[in-house]
Amino acid sequence: MFVQVGSMERLVPGATAGQLFFYFIMYSFLGWVLEGSYNLYSKGSFRKEGFLKGPFKPMYGCAPLLMLLAGELAPPWWLFLLLGLLVPTGVEFASGWLLQRLFHKQWWDYSGLRCQWQGHICLRFSLYWWILIMVSVFTIQPLMVLLYRQIEFLWGYMLPGAAVLFASDLLWTCRTRLRGRNESVLASELELGEGEV
């Protein structure tokens, strides 16, 4: 018994880099919408600070893409379901750990929840991500394939602009956040040194 993601044309075999980037951008945008909606529901404001300034949440683009690629290998169904739990959790942990190490800031913190690890991941949200990834692979992805087929010709022209916008947002955000981190480190060092003779 196999999960035949490839044979169901969730992700066509031999997909081009442009097609994969399309899926990444679309899922990153949908992640931004989902997080904004969750924030609106829980805190009353759609705007939630993310790492990037634009309307993208790259974690939401990476996890479905990795699952679709794993599905192309046609693993046994139980392994595919297990990967559905491990892949998004791994992406979330790696993202949280990397962002904290590079920018000395934690964008989310699960330390107040049970079954958590370093505040970056917790069982409750891992189960949410598992449900979300299954919905993405089996329900949303067929629609993504149809959408891509409809705009494939147009996407060929849009791809360079989309890549430049995403890369610009990433580079600009990294630059400004690193500069802000360095300025706060310098300010705290100056404050510590004020009393010294």
Short mmCIF file of C-alpha atoms in Angstrom, two decimals:
data_model
loop_
_atom_site.label_atom_id
_atom_site.label_comp_id
_atom_site.label_asym_id
_atom_site.label_seq_id
_atom_site.Cartn_x
_atom_site.Cartn_y
_atom_site.Cartn_z
CA MET A 1 0.00 0.00 0.00
CA PHE A 2 1.55 3.28 -1.12
CA VAL A 3 0.66 6.93 -1.06
CA GLN A 4 0.97 7.68 -4.75
CA VAL A 5 1.12 11.46 -4.62
CA GLY A 6 2.92 11.64 -7.95
CA SER A 7 0.49 9.37 -9.76
CA MET A 8 -2.42 11.53 -8.56
CA GLU A 9 -0.66 14.46 -10.21
CA ARG A 10 -0.32 16.41 -6.99
CA LEU A 11 3.12 17.38 -8.17
CA VAL A 12 3.93 16.37 -11.73
CA PRO A 13 7.05 14.25 -12.12
CA GLY A 14 9.91 16.27 -13.52
CA ALA A 15 8.48 19.57 -12.27
CA THR A 16 10.55 22.57 -13.29
CA ALA A 17 12.20 24.87 -10.80
CA GLY A 18 9.70 27.52 -11.87
CA GLN A 19 6.78 25.27 -11.04
CA LEU A 20 8.26 24.40 -7.64
CA PHE A 21 8.84 28.09 -6.95
CA PHE A 22 5.20 28.79 -7.87
CA TYR A 23 4.06 26.25 -5.26
CA PHE A 24 6.48 27.67 -2.69
CA ILE A 25 5.26 31.24 -3.24
CA MET A 26 1.59 30.25 -3.16
CA TYR A 27 1.91 28.21 0.04
CA SER A 28 4.02 30.96 1.64
CA PHE A 29 1.29 33.47 0.82
CA LEU A 30 -1.46 31.15 2.09
CA GLY A 31 0.56 30.73 5.30
CA TRP A 32 0.63 34.50 5.71
CA VAL A 33 -3.17 34.61 5.26
CA LEU A 34 -3.64 31.73 7.72
CA GLU A 35 -1.43 33.28 10.41
CA GLY A 36 -3.06 36.68 9.95
CA SER A 37 -6.52 35.09 10.25
CA TYR A 38 -5.47 33.18 13.37
CA ASN A 39 -4.07 36.38 14.86
CA LEU A 40 -7.29 38.23 13.99
CA TYR A 41 -9.31 35.51 15.73
CA SER A 42 -7.08 35.26 18.81
CA LYS A 43 -5.86 38.85 19.25
CA GLY A 44 -8.20 41.02 17.20
CA SER A 45 -5.65 42.18 14.62
CA PHE A 46 -4.80 40.63 11.25
CA ARG A 47 -1.30 42.11 11.31
CA LYS A 48 1.17 39.78 12.98
CA GLU A 49 4.87 40.45 12.85
CA GLY A 50 6.68 37.87 10.81
CA PHE A 51 10.27 37.60 9.80
CA LEU A 52 9.71 38.97 6.30
CA LYS A 53 8.07 42.33 5.67
CA GLY A 54 6.05 41.11 2.68
CA PRO A 55 3.03 38.77 2.66
CA PHE A 56 5.02 35.54 2.84
CA LYS A 57 5.67 32.91 5.52
CA PRO A 58 8.44 30.73 4.02
CA MET A 59 7.93 27.92 6.55
CA TYR A 60 4.50 27.36 5.05
CA GLY A 61 6.10 27.15 1.61
CA CYS A 62 8.88 24.74 2.61
CA ALA A 63 6.89 22.10 4.46
CA PRO A 64 4.29 21.34 1.73
CA LEU A 65 6.99 21.37 -0.94
CA LEU A 66 9.07 18.85 1.02
CA MET A 67 6.00 16.66 1.53
CA LEU A 68 5.10 16.76 -2.15
CA LEU A 69 8.63 15.77 -3.07
CA ALA A 70 8.53 12.97 -0.48
CA GLY A 71 5.25 11.80 -2.01
CA GLU A 72 6.97 11.45 -5.37
CA LEU A 73 9.05 8.65 -3.79
CA ALA A 74 5.77 6.77 -3.08
CA PRO A 75 6.56 5.79 0.53
CA PRO A 76 4.27 3.40 2.41
CA TRP A 77 1.16 5.19 3.69
CA TRP A 78 2.25 4.96 7.33
CA LEU A 79 5.61 6.57 6.52
CA PHE A 80 3.95 9.35 4.56
CA LEU A 81 1.63 10.05 7.52
CA LEU A 82 4.61 10.07 9.88
CA LEU A 83 6.49 12.45 7.58
CA GLY A 84 3.40 14.67 7.68
CA LEU A 85 4.06 15.12 11.38
CA LEU A 86 7.86 15.25 11.29
CA VAL A 87 8.50 17.48 8.26
CA PRO A 88 6.49 20.57 9.34
CA THR A 89 7.69 20.14 12.93
CA GLY A 90 11.29 19.93 11.72
CA VAL A 91 10.85 22.98 9.49
CA GLU A 92 9.34 24.93 12.40
CA PHE A 93 12.10 23.93 14.81
CA ALA A 94 14.91 24.65 12.32
CA SER A 95 13.35 28.02 11.45
CA GLY A 96 12.85 29.05 15.07
CA TRP A 97 16.32 27.94 16.11
CA LEU A 98 18.00 29.66 13.14
CA LEU A 99 16.08 32.92 13.57
CA GLN A 100 16.91 33.01 17.26
CA ARG A 101 20.61 32.34 16.65
CA LEU A 102 20.95 34.87 13.84
CA PHE A 103 18.72 37.67 15.11
CA HIS A 104 18.46 37.02 18.86
CA LYS A 105 14.69 37.11 18.69
CA GLN A 106 12.07 34.43 19.07
CA TRP A 107 9.08 35.04 16.79
CA TRP A 108 6.95 32.41 18.54
CA ASP A 109 7.27 30.81 21.95
CA TYR A 110 5.56 27.61 23.02
CA SER A 111 7.40 27.42 26.35
CA GLY A 112 4.13 27.93 28.24
CA LEU A 113 2.56 24.86 26.60
CA ARG A 114 2.99 21.22 27.55
CA CYS A 115 5.19 18.86 25.51
CA GLN A 116 7.33 21.63 24.04
CA TRP A 117 11.00 21.82 23.17
CA GLN A 118 13.01 25.04 23.60
CA GLY A 119 9.85 27.03 22.92
CA HIS A 120 10.23 26.38 19.17
CA ILE A 121 7.93 23.37 18.83
CA CYS A 122 5.20 21.70 20.84
CA LEU A 123 3.01 18.65 20.39
CA ARG A 124 -0.23 20.63 20.11
CA PHE A 125 0.95 22.75 17.20
CA SER A 126 2.73 19.79 15.60
CA LEU A 127 -0.65 18.06 15.43
CA TYR A 128 -2.16 21.22 13.91
CA TRP A 129 0.63 21.24 11.30
CA TRP A 130 0.02 17.55 10.60
CA ILE A 131 -3.66 18.21 9.84
CA LEU A 132 -2.74 21.27 7.78
CA ILE A 133 -0.12 19.41 5.74
CA MET A 134 -2.54 16.56 4.98
CA VAL A 135 -5.19 19.06 3.85
CA SER A 136 -2.55 20.83 1.76
CA VAL A 137 -1.29 17.70 0.02
CA PHE A 138 -4.61 16.01 -0.64
CA THR A 139 -7.03 18.94 -1.03
CA ILE A 140 -5.22 22.18 -1.83
CA GLN A 141 -2.44 20.79 -4.04
CA PRO A 142 -4.77 19.46 -6.78
CA LEU A 143 -6.19 23.00 -6.99
CA MET A 144 -2.64 24.39 -7.14
CA VAL A 145 -1.87 22.07 -10.04
CA LEU A 146 -4.97 23.29 -11.88
CA LEU A 147 -4.11 26.92 -11.15
CA TYR A 148 -0.55 26.43 -12.36
CA ARG A 149 -1.77 24.85 -15.60
CA GLN A 150 -4.07 27.81 -16.18
CA ILE A 151 -1.37 30.44 -15.69
CA GLU A 152 1.74 28.49 -16.73
CA PHE A 153 2.37 30.68 -19.76
CA LEU A 154 1.86 33.88 -17.76
CA TRP A 155 3.96 32.55 -14.86
CA GLY A 156 6.93 32.28 -17.21
CA TYR A 157 6.84 36.08 -17.47
CA MET A 158 5.97 36.69 -13.81
CA LEU A 159 8.60 34.37 -12.34
CA PRO A 160 11.60 36.74 -12.57
CA GLY A 161 9.63 39.55 -10.92
CA ALA A 162 8.31 37.25 -8.18
CA ALA A 163 11.83 35.92 -7.54
CA VAL A 164 13.29 39.44 -7.37
CA LEU A 165 10.52 40.62 -5.00
CA PHE A 166 10.95 37.63 -2.69
CA ALA A 167 14.77 37.84 -2.72
CA SER A 168 14.63 41.62 -2.14
CA ASP A 169 12.31 41.17 0.82
CA LEU A 170 14.57 38.46 2.25
CA LEU A 171 17.80 40.44 1.79
CA TRP A 172 16.36 43.74 3.00
CA THR A 173 14.78 42.08 6.05
CA CYS A 174 18.01 40.27 6.95
CA ARG A 175 20.01 43.46 6.54
CA THR A 176 17.70 45.62 8.66
CA ARG A 177 17.22 42.97 11.35
CA LEU A 178 20.96 42.30 11.61
CA ARG A 179 21.64 46.02 11.81
CA GLY A 180 19.00 46.40 14.52
CA ARG A 181 20.46 43.45 16.42
CA ASN A 182 23.97 44.89 16.24
CA GLU A 183 22.76 48.32 17.39
CA SER A 184 20.93 46.82 20.40
CA VAL A 185 24.00 44.75 21.33
CA LEU A 186 26.19 47.88 21.09
CA ALA A 187 23.71 49.90 23.17
CA SER A 188 23.59 47.24 25.90
CA GLU A 189 27.40 47.07 25.96
CA LEU A 190 27.55 50.88 26.34
CA GLU A 191 25.02 50.77 29.18
CA LEU A 192 27.06 48.12 30.97
CA GLY A 193 30.23 50.17 30.56
CA GLU A 194 28.78 53.49 31.78
CA GLY A 195 29.71 52.92 35.41
CA GLU A 196 33.29 51.90 34.67
CA VAL A 197 36.22 54.28 35.18
#
